[in-house]
């Protein structure tokens, strides 16, 4: 089929699903430190990096045999859960594309300014934005994911040959000077202050950086969450590039990064929201939509891990569901209360297992990139 994806709720026909094969660990660096806060709850945000963590007792202990054995088990279970999601999507009649396999011997990637290990292409929603018939590769916000979209090239090329547009936003140098420190200066008090930025001969100042998961797609409208100067520059680029085809709306500091575990359009006129406070940040036209308010997550909703394993994702990560159509949603099978609330609203809920979402980051929406839905450039905000 030809690329066609304008929203997150009309019938889903084709999707790209990420892969956890080759995942090593998730440990922060400076680019991770700039990507960590949740303005609504004070919880840490997400996603994974596998660069070195700061030295310390936990760092020294993380390769002890019993910890390595647990990590191996968790990684195997993550892979099994992602493959289970693939099977469920196929059972629903959806064509599932997959990224290229990550060579286990690939090692680090390097640019003139820095080096970092390579992460597998798991959370595909972050580094690509699909708008109608166009693939837009977004400028990464995490160094270890700089070349992640390269693993999607065979799939993108197939859509391009069928008529899709294919664009790459400007790639940042990503030196320490590239990052707006606003994410840290306005962060919740539980956020670690990153190591002092280091100067580089490749410094170019603040750069365009944003993830696709900062954006909410509604037909001909694109709502962009902006929390720093990097996002604002990216929104400038999107406005100029999309002028005449899409209306771009700026939303300021709903979170410091992704919004797909905060506000989720389930169908025209109905939003799933983390709390009623979310409405205060949305464009005025969306505030009139009906809402389903998420239940508050409980500690027992998630697996518990040894002290010293950083748990960056928000406890609301399970709102990161995937809509198959306006009546059917894929939800983590551990979320009994959320499932019941959605069923009370007449949704067909397909429960799918995803055990370690807070350890590794990401949910079903993060793992997927919907490339073909039946909806078009509708005016949902008119």
Coordinates of C-alpha atoms in Angstrom, one line a residue:
X1 CA 0.0 0.0 0.0
X2 CA 1.0 3.6 -0.4
X3 CA 2.0 5.6 2.7
X4 CA -1.0 7.3 4.3
X5 CA -1.1 8.1 8.0
X6 CA -2.7 11.3 9.4
X7 CA -3.8 10.3 12.8
X8 CA -3.6 7.6 15.6
X9 CA -7.1 6.2 15.6
X10 CA -8.6 5.5 12.1
X11 CA -8.3 1.8 10.9
X12 CA -4.6 0.7 11.0
X13 CA -3.5 -1.3 7.9
X14 CA 0.3 -1.3 8.1
X15 CA 2.8 -0.6 10.8
X16 CA 6.5 -0.8 11.5
X17 CA 7.3 -2.5 14.8
X18 CA 10.7 -2.0 16.5
X19 CA 13.0 -4.7 17.6
X20 CA 14.7 -5.3 21.0
X21 CA 17.3 -7.7 19.5
X22 CA 20.8 -6.5 20.6
X23 CA 19.6 -4.4 23.5
X24 CA 22.5 -4.2 26.0
X25 CA 21.4 -1.9 28.8
X26 CA 20.0 1.5 29.5
X27 CA 22.3 4.0 31.2
X28 CA 22.4 7.8 30.9
X29 CA 24.8 10.3 29.4
X30 CA 24.5 14.1 29.0
X31 CA 22.0 13.8 26.2
X32 CA 19.9 11.5 28.4
X33 CA 20.1 14.0 31.3
X34 CA 18.5 16.6 29.1
X35 CA 15.5 14.4 28.5
X36 CA 14.2 13.3 31.8
X37 CA 11.5 15.3 33.6
X38 CA 7.7 15.3 33.7
X39 CA 6.2 18.7 34.4
X40 CA 2.8 17.3 35.4
X41 CA 3.8 14.8 38.1
X42 CA 7.5 15.4 38.8
X43 CA 8.3 11.9 37.6
X44 CA 11.3 11.1 35.5
X45 CA 10.6 10.9 31.8
X46 CA 12.0 8.3 29.4
X47 CA 13.8 6.9 26.9
X48 CA 16.8 4.6 26.8
X49 CA 20.5 5.2 26.1
X50 CA 23.3 2.7 26.7
X51 CA 26.2 5.0 27.2
X52 CA 28.3 4.9 30.4
X53 CA 26.7 6.0 33.7
X54 CA 28.7 8.0 36.2
X55 CA 31.2 6.0 38.4
X56 CA 29.9 4.8 41.7
X57 CA 29.1 1.7 43.7
X58 CA 26.1 0.8 41.6
X59 CA 28.3 1.1 38.5
X60 CA 30.9 -1.2 39.9
X61 CA 28.3 -3.8 41.0
X62 CA 26.2 -3.9 37.8
X63 CA 28.3 -6.7 36.2
X64 CA 28.2 -9.0 39.2
X65 CA 27.1 -12.5 38.0
X66 CA 23.6 -12.5 39.6
X67 CA 22.9 -9.0 38.2
X68 CA 24.0 -10.0 34.7
X69 CA 21.8 -13.1 34.9
X70 CA 18.8 -11.0 35.9
X71 CA 19.5 -8.5 33.1
X72 CA 19.8 -11.3 30.6
X73 CA 16.4 -12.7 31.7
X74 CA 14.8 -9.2 31.5
X75 CA 16.2 -8.7 28.0
X76 CA 14.9 -12.1 26.9
X77 CA 11.5 -11.2 28.3
X78 CA 11.5 -7.8 26.6
X79 CA 12.3 -9.5 23.2
X80 CA 9.6 -12.1 23.8
X81 CA 7.0 -9.4 24.6
X82 CA 7.8 -7.4 21.5
X83 CA 7.5 -10.5 19.3
X84 CA 4.2 -11.2 21.0
X85 CA 3.0 -7.8 20.0
X86 CA 4.0 -8.6 16.4
X87 CA 1.9 -11.7 16.5
X88 CA -1.1 -9.9 17.9
X89 CA -0.9 -7.3 15.2
X90 CA -0.8 -9.9 12.5
X91 CA -3.7 -11.7 14.0
X92 CA -5.7 -8.5 13.7
X93 CA -5.0 -8.5 10.0
X94 CA -2.3 -5.7 10.1
X95 CA 0.8 -5.9 7.9
X96 CA 3.8 -5.7 10.1
X97 CA 7.2 -4.4 8.8
X98 CA 10.4 -4.8 10.8
X99 CA 13.7 -3.0 10.9
X100 CA 17.0 -4.4 9.8
X101 CA 18.8 -6.6 12.3
X102 CA 21.4 -5.0 14.5
X103 CA 24.9 -6.6 14.1
X104 CA 25.9 -7.6 17.6
X105 CA 29.5 -6.7 16.8
X106 CA 28.6 -3.2 15.7
X107 CA 30.1 -1.5 18.8
X108 CA 30.1 2.2 19.0
X109 CA 29.1 4.9 16.5
X110 CA 31.2 8.0 16.2
X111 CA 30.9 11.5 14.8
X112 CA 33.7 14.2 14.8
X113 CA 32.3 15.4 18.2
X114 CA 31.5 12.3 20.2
X115 CA 31.0 8.5 20.3
X116 CA 28.3 6.3 21.8
X117 CA 27.1 2.7 21.7
X118 CA 24.4 1.9 19.2
X119 CA 20.9 1.1 20.4
X120 CA 18.6 -1.2 18.5
X121 CA 15.6 0.3 16.7
X122 CA 13.0 -0.3 19.4
X123 CA 11.1 2.9 20.1
X124 CA 10.5 3.9 16.5
X125 CA 8.0 6.6 17.2
X126 CA 10.7 8.9 18.4
X127 CA 13.0 9.5 15.4
X128 CA 10.4 9.5 12.6
X129 CA 7.2 11.5 12.0
X130 CA 4.7 10.2 9.4
X131 CA 2.5 13.0 8.1
X132 CA 0.1 11.9 5.4
X133 CA 2.2 10.7 2.5
X134 CA 5.6 11.9 3.9
X135 CA 8.3 10.3 6.0
X136 CA 10.1 12.9 8.1
X137 CA 13.2 11.6 9.9
X138 CA 13.5 13.9 13.0
X139 CA 16.8 15.1 14.5
X140 CA 17.6 12.8 17.4
X141 CA 17.7 14.0 21.0
X142 CA 19.9 11.0 22.2
X143 CA 23.3 10.4 20.8
X144 CA 23.1 6.6 21.0
X145 CA 20.1 6.8 18.7
X146 CA 21.7 9.1 16.1
X147 CA 21.6 6.5 13.2
X148 CA 18.6 4.6 14.4
X149 CA 16.5 5.4 11.3
X150 CA 19.2 3.7 9.1
X151 CA 17.7 0.4 10.2
X152 CA 14.4 1.4 8.7
X153 CA 15.8 2.3 5.2
X154 CA 14.5 -0.8 3.4
X155 CA 11.0 -0.1 4.6
X156 CA 11.2 3.6 3.9
X157 CA 12.6 2.9 0.4
X158 CA 9.6 0.6 -0.3
X159 CA 7.2 3.4 0.5
X160 CA 9.3 5.9 -1.5
X161 CA 9.1 3.6 -4.6
X162 CA 5.4 3.5 -4.2
X163 CA 5.2 7.3 -4.2
X164 CA 5.9 8.6 -0.7
X165 CA 7.8 11.8 0.1
X166 CA 10.9 11.2 2.2
X167 CA 12.6 14.0 4.1
X168 CA 15.3 14.2 6.7
X169 CA 15.3 17.2 9.1
X170 CA 18.8 18.8 9.6
X171 CA 21.1 16.5 11.6
X172 CA 22.6 18.1 14.8
X173 CA 26.2 18.1 15.7
X174 CA 25.0 17.2 19.3
X175 CA 27.9 18.6 21.2
X176 CA 27.1 19.6 24.8
X177 CA 26.6 23.2 23.6
X178 CA 23.8 22.0 21.2
X179 CA 21.4 21.3 24.1
X180 CA 19.2 24.0 25.7
X181 CA 19.8 23.7 29.5
X182 CA 16.2 24.8 30.0
X183 CA 15.2 21.2 30.4
X184 CA 17.3 21.0 33.5
X185 CA 16.8 24.5 35.0
X186 CA 13.1 24.0 35.0
X187 CA 13.1 20.3 35.9
X188 CA 11.4 18.6 38.8
X189 CA 13.5 18.5 42.0
X190 CA 14.2 14.8 41.8
X191 CA 16.2 15.3 38.6
X192 CA 20.0 14.9 38.7
X193 CA 22.0 17.8 37.5
X194 CA 24.0 16.7 34.5
X195 CA 27.8 16.8 34.3
X196 CA 29.0 20.3 33.4
X197 CA 28.9 20.7 29.6
X198 CA 32.2 20.5 27.8
X199 CA 33.3 22.8 25.0
X200 CA 34.1 21.3 21.6
X201 CA 35.7 22.6 18.4
X202 CA 32.5 21.5 16.7
X203 CA 30.2 23.7 18.8
X204 CA 27.6 25.5 16.7
X205 CA 25.3 26.6 19.5
X206 CA 21.7 25.5 20.1
X207 CA 20.5 23.2 17.4
X208 CA 17.3 21.7 16.0
X209 CA 16.3 18.6 18.0
X210 CA 12.9 17.0 18.6
X211 CA 11.3 13.6 18.7
X212 CA 8.3 12.5 16.7
X213 CA 6.7 11.6 20.0
X214 CA 6.6 15.3 21.0
X215 CA 3.8 15.6 18.3
X216 CA 0.1 14.7 18.2
X217 CA -1.3 14.1 14.7
X218 CA -5.0 15.0 14.0
X219 CA -5.7 15.0 10.3
X220 CA -4.5 18.3 8.8
X221 CA -3.4 19.5 12.3
X222 CA -0.1 18.8 14.0
X223 CA 0.2 19.7 17.7
X224 CA 3.9 20.1 18.9
X225 CA 5.0 20.1 22.5
X226 CA 7.8 22.6 23.0
X227 CA 9.8 22.7 26.2
X228 CA 13.1 24.2 25.2
X229 CA 14.8 26.1 22.4
X230 CA 15.8 22.9 20.6
X231 CA 12.1 22.1 20.2
X232 CA 11.2 25.6 19.2
X233 CA 13.8 25.6 16.4
X234 CA 12.4 22.2 15.2
X235 CA 8.8 23.6 15.2
X236 CA 10.1 26.6 13.1
X237 CA 11.3 24.1 10.6
X238 CA 8.1 22.1 10.6
X239 CA 6.0 25.2 10.2
X240 CA 8.0 26.3 7.1
X241 CA 8.2 22.8 5.6
X242 CA 4.5 22.0 6.1
X243 CA 3.1 25.4 5.2
X244 CA 0.0 25.0 3.0
X245 CA -0.4 21.3 3.8
X246 CA -0.7 21.1 7.6
X247 CA -1.6 23.5 10.4
X248 CA 1.1 23.5 13.2
X249 CA 0.0 24.3 16.7
X250 CA 2.5 25.1 19.5
X251 CA 1.8 23.6 22.9
X252 CA 4.2 24.8 25.7
X253 CA 5.7 22.5 28.3
X254 CA 3.0 19.9 28.7
X255 CA 6.0 17.7 29.5
X256 CA 9.6 18.1 28.8
X257 CA 9.6 15.7 25.8
X258 CA 7.1 13.1 24.7
X259 CA 3.3 13.4 25.1
X260 CA 2.0 10.0 24.0
X261 CA 1.6 8.8 27.6
X262 CA -0.1 12.1 28.6
X263 CA -2.8 12.9 25.9
X264 CA -4.0 10.2 23.5
X265 CA -6.8 10.8 21.0
X266 CA -8.9 7.6 21.0
X267 CA -11.3 8.8 18.3
X268 CA -12.7 12.2 17.1
X269 CA -14.1 14.0 20.1
X270 CA -12.6 11.7 22.8
X271 CA -9.2 12.0 24.5
X272 CA -7.5 9.7 27.1
X273 CA -5.6 12.1 29.4
X274 CA -3.2 11.6 32.4
X275 CA -5.1 14.1 34.4
X276 CA -7.6 16.9 33.9
X277 CA -4.7 19.4 34.2
X278 CA -3.7 18.3 30.7
X279 CA -6.5 20.2 29.2
X280 CA -5.0 23.5 30.3
X281 CA -2.1 23.0 27.9
X282 CA -4.0 21.9 24.8
X283 CA -5.1 24.1 21.9
X284 CA -8.5 25.7 22.7
X285 CA -10.3 23.6 20.1
X286 CA -9.3 20.3 21.9
X287 CA -10.5 21.4 25.3
X288 CA -14.1 20.8 24.2
X289 CA -13.5 17.1 23.5
X290 CA -14.8 14.6 26.0
X291 CA -12.1 13.0 28.2
X292 CA -11.3 9.7 29.8
X293 CA -9.0 10.3 32.8
X294 CA -6.4 7.7 33.6
X295 CA -6.5 5.8 36.8
X296 CA -3.5 6.6 39.1
X297 CA -0.9 3.8 38.7
X298 CA 0.0 1.8 41.8
X299 CA 3.4 0.4 42.7
X300 CA 2.1 -3.2 42.4
X301 CA 1.2 -2.5 38.7
X302 CA 4.9 -2.9 37.8
X303 CA 7.7 -5.4 38.4
X304 CA 10.1 -4.2 41.1
X305 CA 13.9 -4.3 40.6
X306 CA 17.1 -4.2 42.6
X307 CA 18.2 -0.9 43.9
X308 CA 20.6 0.8 41.6
X309 CA 18.8 0.0 38.4
X310 CA 17.6 3.4 37.1
X311 CA 13.9 3.5 36.3
X312 CA 13.4 6.5 34.1
X313 CA 9.9 6.1 32.5
X314 CA 6.9 7.8 34.0
X315 CA 4.6 5.5 36.0
X316 CA 2.0 6.5 33.5
X317 CA 3.8 4.7 30.7
X318 CA 0.9 2.3 30.2
X319 CA -1.2 5.1 28.7
X320 CA 1.1 4.5 25.7
X321 CA -1.5 2.3 24.0
X322 CA -2.0 1.6 20.3
X323 CA -5.3 2.1 18.6
X324 CA -6.3 -0.3 15.9
X325 CA -9.4 1.7 15.0
X326 CA -11.8 4.0 16.6
X327 CA -13.3 1.1 18.6
X328 CA -10.3 -1.2 19.3
X329 CA -7.2 -0.5 21.4
X330 CA -4.1 -2.6 22.4
X331 CA -3.5 -2.1 26.2
X332 CA -0.9 -3.7 28.5
X333 CA -2.6 -6.7 30.1
X334 CA -1.4 -5.7 33.5
X335 CA -3.6 -2.5 33.5
X336 CA -6.8 -4.0 34.8
X337 CA -8.4 -0.7 35.9
X338 CA -7.6 1.1 32.6
X339 CA -8.9 -1.9 30.6
X340 CA -12.2 -1.7 32.6
X341 CA -12.5 2.0 32.2
X342 CA -12.1 1.7 28.4
X343 CA -14.5 -1.2 28.2
X344 CA -17.0 0.9 30.1
X345 CA -16.7 3.4 27.2
X346 CA -17.5 0.6 24.7
X347 CA -14.0 0.0 23.5
X348 CA -12.9 -3.5 22.5
X349 CA -9.6 -3.9 24.5
X350 CA -7.0 -6.3 23.2
X351 CA -4.7 -7.1 26.2
X352 CA -1.1 -7.6 25.3
X353 CA 1.9 -8.5 27.6
X354 CA 4.7 -6.0 28.2
X355 CA 6.4 -6.7 31.5
X356 CA 9.4 -4.4 31.7
X357 CA 8.1 -1.1 30.3
X358 CA 9.5 0.9 33.2
X359 CA 12.9 -0.7 33.1
X360 CA 13.5 -0.3 29.4
X361 CA 11.2 2.5 28.5
X362 CA 8.4 2.6 25.9
X363 CA 5.0 1.2 25.3
X364 CA 3.0 0.0 22.3
X365 CA 2.7 3.4 20.8
X366 CA 6.5 4.0 21.2
X367 CA 7.4 0.6 19.7
X368 CA 5.3 1.3 16.5
X369 CA 5.2 3.6 13.6
X370 CA 1.9 3.5 11.8
X371 CA 2.4 3.9 8.1
X372 CA -1.0 3.2 6.6
X373 CA -4.3 4.2 8.2
X374 CA -7.5 4.8 6.3
X375 CA -8.0 8.4 7.6
X376 CA -7.1 11.5 5.6
X377 CA -6.4 15.2 6.1
X378 CA -9.6 15.7 8.1
X379 CA -10.4 19.0 9.9
X380 CA -10.9 17.7 13.4
X381 CA -10.3 21.1 15.0
X382 CA -12.5 23.1 12.7

